[in-house]
Each structure stands twice: as structure tokens, then as C-alpha cells.
Amino acid sequence: MQGLKQYVFIHSIILKQYDYIKIFCLVWFVLFPSKEFNVSNDIKDKINGILILLLLNFVFLLFSSLLIEFLLPNVYSAYTCEDGFKWLFLFPAIIAPVREEILFRLWLKYSRINLSFFLGMLTSVLILLILSEILFDNWIPNTLAILSGVTVFICSFVFLKKYDPFFDYFFKRHLRLFVIFSVISFGYLHLLNFKITREILFFSPLLLLPYFMAGFIFSYIRLYFGFIYSVMAHIVMNLLGTSILLLFR
């Protein structure tokens, strides 16, 4: 009986330290993304773990921003983020996180609806980018983008039903490659936040370090905690990150 009490006591201490171990789990995840995602369903545990990861991300963001500013003076003057409360809080903090989480992380955990939603969103974004350069009336590109996205979503959802087992196996088998691809593409998407010059392109791996780190952390949160939590974490980090970048302007 005494041995059982000691076991319970030691086990409770380990559980109390679980949130801090997530930092080491993140390092392991970067090297070897797990195929199993058995985590506590307790919301408090999830929030505590996410806050620790966000703190780690914020520290890395601050350190890397200072390093980049030291090595590349005034590089953030090329940052094209719009000023003002409207853009600071509406687009970077709300619209962009939802859109980017769908495009870069929703599909990391395969299901028909996840992959179909991703393909629909990707189609909408591409149609909007192409037509916005051709047409001047905003409502036309927006309408066509929405209709195209909905059509692709429905067609994909119907088509994938037949191949569900294959895609489920394929995504689990190649999860590590998908995570790396997601992180790199997520990082280089944010190169569009800068005025593209030869210097920006040459030093892009260094300049995008904060985005690569954020990509790994958001992927970890998405797979281990859920999509909604990765969106929430992304919103918080975008508020902090945009504020820091504006300080260097």
C-alpha cells in the first residue's frame, strides 16, 4: 500500500511538470513528427501548454527580430504592414490567421472535410489573386472566388470518399514531409510582407526565422491540441508579432 502511495505521489509530480516538458516535446516533434496524438481532453491543460509554447515563440520572435535588425539594419523599414487599428487588428490578427491555418495546417490531420476545405480555400485564394490583377471591381473577383471555392470543396468531398483509406495512410506515412513543407511554404508566404529586393531575397532564410519557428509551433498545436487552438494561438502571436515589427519601422 505504501508503495502504491509513493507511485501515485511521484506520478502526480510528473503530471504537474507536463506543461514544461512540452518544450522538449516540441523539439522532438520538429525532428520526428509523431503519428499518434493522444493528449488530455482537459481544456485547462491544453491552454496551459499552449501558453508555454506561445511564450517560447514570443521569446524566439523577440530575439530573432533583434538579431535580424543588428545584422541587417533597417531591414524592417521594408515591411509593408499597413498602419492603423483597422488593419492591425482586423486583417493580421483575425482574417489572416484563419485563412493561413486552413491553408497550411488544417489538412495536416487528414479527413475528407479537412482536405476538401483546404482545396476549396486554396482555389478561392488563387482565383482572387489572379482576378484582382485583371479586374478592377472587387465584388467580381470575390464572388467568383467564393463560388469556385465552394464548387471545389463539394467536388473534392464527394471524390475523396472512395479513396479515404489511401489518403489517411498516405498522410500519416508522410507526415514529417508535410509538416516541413507546411513550415517552409508558410514562412516564404510572409516574404510578401516585405518590399522584395536582392538583399531581402538573399537573406530570406534569416529574415523568415520567426515565421519558420511559428510554423513549427502552430503545427504542433494543431496536431496535438486541435485546429481551433492553433487559430487562437496564431491570433495571439500575430498581435504580438505585428506590434514588434511596427516598433522597428
mmCIF file of C-alpha atoms in Angstrom:
data_model
loop_
_atom_site.group_PDB
_atom_site.id
_atom_site.type_symbol
_atom_site.label_atom_id
_atom_site.label_comp_id
_atom_site.label_asym_id
_atom_site.label_seq_id
_atom_site.Cartn_x
_atom_site.Cartn_y
_atom_site.Cartn_z
ATOM 1 C CA MET A 1 0.000 0.000 0.000
ATOM 2 C CA GLN A 2 2.870 2.339 0.872
ATOM 3 C CA GLY A 3 4.491 1.593 -2.495
ATOM 4 C CA LEU A 4 1.263 2.457 -4.277
ATOM 5 C CA LYS A 5 1.036 5.814 -2.462
ATOM 6 C CA GLN A 6 4.630 6.641 -3.419
ATOM 7 C CA TYR A 7 3.881 5.748 -7.041
ATOM 8 C CA VAL A 8 0.800 7.985 -7.080
ATOM 9 C CA PHE A 9 2.775 10.833 -5.466
ATOM 10 C CA ILE A 10 5.645 10.602 -7.979
ATOM 11 C CA HIS A 11 3.207 10.272 -10.863
ATOM 12 C CA SER A 12 1.343 13.415 -9.749
ATOM 13 C CA ILE A 13 4.627 15.376 -9.659
ATOM 14 C CA ILE A 14 5.413 14.261 -13.197
ATOM 15 C CA LEU A 15 1.970 15.355 -14.368
ATOM 16 C CA LYS A 16 2.449 18.785 -12.777
ATOM 17 C CA GLN A 17 5.626 19.179 -14.841
ATOM 18 C CA TYR A 18 3.873 18.024 -18.030
ATOM 19 C CA ASP A 19 3.414 21.540 -19.394
ATOM 20 C CA TYR A 20 7.123 22.284 -19.115
ATOM 21 C CA ILE A 21 8.019 19.047 -20.870
ATOM 22 C CA LYS A 22 6.055 20.309 -23.900
ATOM 23 C CA ILE A 23 9.075 22.416 -24.862
ATOM 24 C CA PHE A 24 11.149 19.263 -25.216
ATOM 25 C CA CYS A 25 8.216 17.563 -26.972
ATOM 26 C CA LEU A 26 8.253 20.427 -29.474
ATOM 27 C CA VAL A 27 11.947 19.818 -30.250
ATOM 28 C CA TRP A 28 11.216 16.122 -30.715
ATOM 29 C CA PHE A 29 8.230 16.995 -32.904
ATOM 30 C CA VAL A 30 10.415 19.168 -35.153
ATOM 31 C CA LEU A 31 12.769 16.232 -35.696
ATOM 32 C CA PHE A 32 10.265 13.381 -35.708
ATOM 33 C CA PRO A 33 6.585 14.391 -36.003
ATOM 34 C CA SER A 34 4.517 11.759 -34.209
ATOM 35 C CA LYS A 35 1.800 9.752 -35.897
ATOM 36 C CA GLU A 36 -0.228 9.418 -32.723
ATOM 37 C CA PHE A 37 -1.921 12.336 -30.971
ATOM 38 C CA ASN A 38 -3.199 11.079 -27.634
ATOM 39 C CA VAL A 39 -3.493 14.115 -25.367
ATOM 40 C CA SER A 40 -5.579 15.201 -22.426
ATOM 41 C CA ASN A 41 -9.060 16.462 -23.247
ATOM 42 C CA ASP A 42 -8.904 18.889 -20.341
ATOM 43 C CA ILE A 43 -9.198 22.416 -21.717
ATOM 44 C CA LYS A 44 -7.147 23.871 -18.854
ATOM 45 C CA ASP A 45 -4.225 21.553 -19.622
ATOM 46 C CA LYS A 46 -4.380 22.485 -23.302
ATOM 47 C CA ILE A 47 -4.453 26.215 -22.606
ATOM 48 C CA ASN A 48 -1.543 25.970 -20.155
ATOM 49 C CA GLY A 49 0.513 24.039 -22.677
ATOM 50 C CA ILE A 50 -0.291 26.480 -25.468
ATOM 51 C CA LEU A 51 0.620 29.477 -23.300
ATOM 52 C CA ILE A 52 4.038 27.942 -22.610
ATOM 53 C CA LEU A 53 4.607 27.352 -26.319
ATOM 54 C CA LEU A 54 3.466 30.894 -27.145
ATOM 55 C CA LEU A 55 5.860 32.270 -24.551
ATOM 56 C CA LEU A 56 8.667 30.273 -26.153
ATOM 57 C CA ASN A 57 7.629 31.558 -29.573
ATOM 58 C CA PHE A 58 7.463 35.150 -28.324
ATOM 59 C CA VAL A 59 10.952 34.947 -26.798
ATOM 60 C CA PHE A 60 12.319 33.497 -30.038
ATOM 61 C CA LEU A 61 10.483 36.163 -32.057
ATOM 62 C CA LEU A 62 11.932 38.961 -29.937
ATOM 63 C CA PHE A 63 15.455 37.515 -30.009
ATOM 64 C CA SER A 64 15.432 36.788 -33.744
ATOM 65 C CA SER A 65 13.971 40.237 -34.538
ATOM 66 C CA LEU A 66 16.762 41.930 -32.590
ATOM 67 C CA LEU A 67 19.354 39.699 -34.275
ATOM 68 C CA ILE A 68 17.976 40.445 -37.727
ATOM 69 C CA GLU A 69 17.873 44.174 -37.023
ATOM 70 C CA PHE A 70 21.509 44.002 -35.824
ATOM 71 C CA LEU A 71 22.750 42.034 -38.839
ATOM 72 C CA LEU A 72 20.506 43.778 -41.370
ATOM 73 C CA PRO A 73 19.999 47.351 -40.165
ATOM 74 C CA ASN A 74 16.720 48.982 -41.183
ATOM 75 C CA VAL A 75 15.518 45.821 -42.943
ATOM 76 C CA TYR A 76 12.154 46.164 -41.222
ATOM 77 C CA SER A 77 11.695 49.512 -42.935
ATOM 78 C CA ALA A 78 10.812 47.380 -45.967
ATOM 79 C CA TYR A 79 7.957 45.817 -44.053
ATOM 80 C CA THR A 80 4.711 46.692 -45.818
ATOM 81 C CA CYS A 81 2.246 46.036 -42.994
ATOM 82 C CA GLU A 82 -0.485 48.653 -43.005
ATOM 83 C CA ASP A 83 -0.724 51.052 -40.095
ATOM 84 C CA GLY A 84 -3.877 51.808 -38.166
ATOM 85 C CA PHE A 85 -6.179 49.905 -35.856
ATOM 86 C CA LYS A 86 -8.320 48.591 -38.715
ATOM 87 C CA TRP A 87 -5.520 46.613 -40.372
ATOM 88 C CA LEU A 88 -3.553 45.861 -37.218
ATOM 89 C CA PHE A 89 -6.441 44.098 -35.538
ATOM 90 C CA LEU A 90 -8.778 43.046 -38.351
ATOM 91 C CA PHE A 91 -6.559 41.537 -41.029
ATOM 92 C CA PRO A 92 -3.316 40.325 -39.374
ATOM 93 C CA ALA A 93 -4.999 39.241 -36.147
ATOM 94 C CA ILE A 94 -8.271 37.714 -37.350
ATOM 95 C CA ILE A 95 -8.633 37.174 -41.097
ATOM 96 C CA ALA A 96 -5.046 36.123 -41.849
ATOM 97 C CA PRO A 97 -4.724 33.529 -39.021
ATOM 98 C CA VAL A 98 -7.939 31.733 -40.000
ATOM 99 C CA ARG A 99 -7.030 31.701 -43.679
ATOM 100 C CA GLU A 100 -3.429 30.632 -43.074
ATOM 101 C CA GLU A 101 -4.356 27.881 -40.628
ATOM 102 C CA ILE A 102 -6.745 26.432 -43.210
ATOM 103 C CA LEU A 103 -4.148 26.665 -45.974
ATOM 104 C CA PHE A 104 -1.115 25.418 -44.061
ATOM 105 C CA ARG A 105 -2.272 23.267 -41.150
ATOM 106 C CA LEU A 106 -5.887 22.116 -41.303
ATOM 107 C CA TRP A 107 -5.012 19.305 -43.734
ATOM 108 C CA LEU A 108 -2.043 18.018 -41.680
ATOM 109 C CA LYS A 109 -4.531 15.813 -39.866
ATOM 110 C CA TYR A 110 -6.327 14.089 -42.703
ATOM 111 C CA SER A 111 -10.061 13.817 -43.067
ATOM 112 C CA ARG A 112 -12.250 14.306 -46.114
ATOM 113 C CA ILE A 113 -13.666 17.564 -44.859
ATOM 114 C CA ASN A 114 -10.232 18.911 -43.837
ATOM 115 C CA LEU A 115 -8.626 18.244 -47.213
ATOM 116 C CA SER A 116 -11.712 19.415 -49.121
ATOM 117 C CA PHE A 117 -11.838 22.637 -47.091
ATOM 118 C CA PHE A 118 -8.141 23.224 -47.819
ATOM 119 C CA LEU A 119 -8.593 22.676 -51.569
ATOM 120 C CA GLY A 120 -11.617 24.977 -51.629
ATOM 121 C CA MET A 121 -9.766 27.725 -49.742
ATOM 122 C CA LEU A 122 -6.675 27.346 -51.945
ATOM 123 C CA THR A 123 -8.812 27.667 -55.067
ATOM 124 C CA SER A 124 -10.526 30.785 -53.714
ATOM 125 C CA VAL A 125 -7.223 32.451 -52.835
ATOM 126 C CA LEU A 126 -5.657 31.694 -56.230
ATOM 127 C CA ILE A 127 -8.731 32.883 -58.154
ATOM 128 C CA LEU A 128 -8.834 36.065 -56.070
ATOM 129 C CA LEU A 129 -5.124 36.778 -56.627
ATOM 130 C CA ILE A 130 -5.376 36.241 -60.381
ATOM 131 C CA LEU A 131 -8.587 38.151 -60.976
ATOM 132 C CA SER A 132 -7.631 41.034 -58.680
ATOM 133 C CA GLU A 133 -4.790 41.846 -61.095
ATOM 134 C CA ILE A 134 -7.162 41.833 -64.076
ATOM 135 C CA LEU A 135 -10.480 43.187 -62.829
ATOM 136 C CA PHE A 136 -10.975 46.458 -61.003
ATOM 137 C CA ASP A 137 -14.355 45.770 -59.413
ATOM 138 C CA ASN A 138 -13.709 43.972 -56.137
ATOM 139 C CA TRP A 139 -17.088 42.261 -55.971
ATOM 140 C CA ILE A 140 -16.470 40.273 -59.176
ATOM 141 C CA PRO A 141 -13.206 38.568 -58.034
ATOM 142 C CA ASN A 142 -14.661 37.983 -54.576
ATOM 143 C CA THR A 143 -17.856 36.420 -55.933
ATOM 144 C CA LEU A 144 -16.031 34.187 -58.411
ATOM 145 C CA ALA A 145 -13.504 33.173 -55.770
ATOM 146 C CA ILE A 146 -16.248 32.139 -53.328
ATOM 147 C CA LEU A 147 -18.214 30.234 -55.976
ATOM 148 C CA SER A 148 -15.071 28.464 -57.204
ATOM 149 C CA GLY A 149 -14.035 27.540 -53.671
ATOM 150 C CA VAL A 150 -17.454 26.122 -52.804
ATOM 151 C CA THR A 151 -17.531 24.116 -56.042
ATOM 152 C CA VAL A 152 -14.078 22.623 -55.439
ATOM 153 C CA PHE A 153 -14.990 21.832 -51.824
ATOM 154 C CA ILE A 154 -18.131 19.901 -52.847
ATOM 155 C CA CYS A 155 -16.401 18.035 -55.699
ATOM 156 C CA SER A 156 -13.420 17.128 -53.507
ATOM 157 C CA PHE A 157 -15.613 15.933 -50.649
ATOM 158 C CA VAL A 158 -17.528 13.608 -52.986
ATOM 159 C CA PHE A 159 -14.433 12.380 -54.842
ATOM 160 C CA LEU A 160 -12.321 11.642 -51.745
ATOM 161 C CA LYS A 161 -14.918 9.318 -50.220
ATOM 162 C CA LYS A 162 -13.748 6.462 -52.423
ATOM 163 C CA TYR A 163 -10.083 6.994 -51.523
ATOM 164 C CA ASP A 164 -10.390 7.730 -47.798
ATOM 165 C CA PRO A 165 -8.281 4.756 -46.592
ATOM 166 C CA PHE A 166 -5.491 5.523 -49.059
ATOM 167 C CA PHE A 167 -5.223 9.209 -48.203
ATOM 168 C CA ASP A 168 -5.456 8.501 -44.478
ATOM 169 C CA TYR A 169 -2.495 6.116 -44.726
ATOM 170 C CA PHE A 170 -0.598 8.410 -47.112
ATOM 171 C CA PHE A 171 -0.838 11.452 -44.833
ATOM 172 C CA LYS A 172 0.237 9.502 -41.740
ATOM 173 C CA ARG A 173 3.080 7.855 -43.629
ATOM 174 C CA HIS A 174 4.484 11.160 -44.895
ATOM 175 C CA LEU A 175 3.507 13.456 -42.035
ATOM 176 C CA ARG A 176 7.060 14.646 -41.424
ATOM 177 C CA LEU A 177 7.453 15.811 -45.040
ATOM 178 C CA PHE A 178 4.065 17.522 -44.951
ATOM 179 C CA VAL A 179 4.962 19.396 -41.752
ATOM 180 C CA ILE A 180 8.304 20.564 -43.197
ATOM 181 C CA PHE A 181 6.625 21.619 -46.452
ATOM 182 C CA SER A 182 3.947 23.460 -44.479
ATOM 183 C CA VAL A 183 6.520 25.306 -42.367
ATOM 184 C CA ILE A 184 8.690 26.367 -45.317
ATOM 185 C CA SER A 185 5.782 27.473 -47.514
ATOM 186 C CA PHE A 186 4.210 29.292 -44.551
ATOM 187 C CA GLY A 187 7.482 31.126 -43.947
ATOM 188 C CA TYR A 188 8.065 32.153 -47.546
ATOM 189 C CA LEU A 189 4.488 33.345 -47.925
ATOM 190 C CA HIS A 190 5.385 36.061 -45.430
ATOM 191 C CA LEU A 191 8.198 37.254 -47.664
ATOM 192 C CA LEU A 192 5.381 39.099 -49.450
ATOM 193 C CA ASN A 193 5.133 41.299 -46.346
ATOM 194 C CA PHE A 194 8.375 42.953 -47.451
ATOM 195 C CA LYS A 195 9.351 45.027 -50.437
ATOM 196 C CA ILE A 196 11.243 42.431 -52.457
ATOM 197 C CA THR A 197 14.857 43.396 -53.135
ATOM 198 C CA ARG A 198 18.031 41.383 -53.803
ATOM 199 C CA GLU A 199 19.069 41.842 -50.192
ATOM 200 C CA ILE A 200 15.687 40.607 -48.938
ATOM 201 C CA LEU A 201 15.831 37.524 -51.182
ATOM 202 C CA PHE A 202 19.426 36.688 -50.281
ATOM 203 C CA PHE A 203 18.855 36.943 -46.539
ATOM 204 C CA SER A 204 15.342 35.471 -46.649
ATOM 205 C CA PRO A 205 16.242 32.309 -44.628
ATOM 206 C CA LEU A 206 17.451 34.531 -41.786
ATOM 207 C CA LEU A 207 14.666 37.065 -42.190
ATOM 208 C CA LEU A 208 11.999 34.356 -42.075
ATOM 209 C CA LEU A 209 13.346 32.552 -38.996
ATOM 210 C CA PRO A 210 10.491 33.849 -36.778
ATOM 211 C CA TYR A 211 7.938 32.519 -39.269
ATOM 212 C CA PHE A 212 9.623 29.110 -39.511
ATOM 213 C CA MET A 213 9.601 28.793 -35.724
ATOM 214 C CA ALA A 214 5.975 29.911 -35.571
ATOM 215 C CA GLY A 215 5.114 27.395 -38.292
ATOM 216 C CA PHE A 216 6.509 24.506 -36.256
ATOM 217 C CA ILE A 217 4.752 25.649 -33.090
ATOM 218 C CA PHE A 218 1.401 26.146 -34.822
ATOM 219 C CA SER A 219 1.757 22.726 -36.490
ATOM 220 C CA TYR A 220 2.493 21.163 -33.109
ATOM 221 C CA ILE A 221 -0.534 22.866 -31.543
ATOM 222 C CA ARG A 222 -2.763 21.938 -34.475
ATOM 223 C CA LEU A 223 -1.843 18.238 -34.323
ATOM 224 C CA TYR A 224 -1.679 17.807 -30.558
ATOM 225 C CA PHE A 225 -4.434 20.159 -29.390
ATOM 226 C CA GLY A 226 -6.701 20.825 -32.356
ATOM 227 C CA PHE A 227 -7.357 23.258 -35.185
ATOM 228 C CA ILE A 228 -9.305 25.791 -33.118
ATOM 229 C CA TYR A 229 -6.400 26.082 -30.686
ATOM 230 C CA SER A 230 -3.885 26.702 -33.467
ATOM 231 C CA VAL A 231 -6.111 29.500 -34.808
ATOM 232 C CA MET A 232 -6.347 31.061 -31.335
ATOM 233 C CA ALA A 233 -2.583 30.798 -30.851
ATOM 234 C CA HIS A 234 -1.997 32.310 -34.287
ATOM 235 C CA ILE A 235 -4.253 35.258 -33.490
ATOM 236 C CA VAL A 236 -2.368 35.996 -30.262
ATOM 237 C CA MET A 237 1.058 35.725 -31.917
ATOM 238 C CA ASN A 238 0.029 37.923 -34.845
ATOM 239 C CA LEU A 239 -0.997 40.671 -32.447
ATOM 240 C CA LEU A 240 2.342 40.461 -30.638
ATOM 241 C CA GLY A 241 4.420 39.972 -33.780
ATOM 242 C CA THR A 242 2.837 42.817 -35.728
ATOM 243 C CA SER A 243 3.294 45.130 -32.764
ATOM 244 C CA ILE A 244 7.011 44.249 -32.550
ATOM 245 C CA LEU A 245 7.557 44.739 -36.269
ATOM 246 C CA LEU A 246 5.876 48.133 -36.161
ATOM 247 C CA LEU A 247 8.313 49.183 -33.413
ATOM 248 C CA PHE A 248 11.228 48.696 -35.827
ATOM 249 C CA ARG A 249 9.698 50.838 -38.561
#
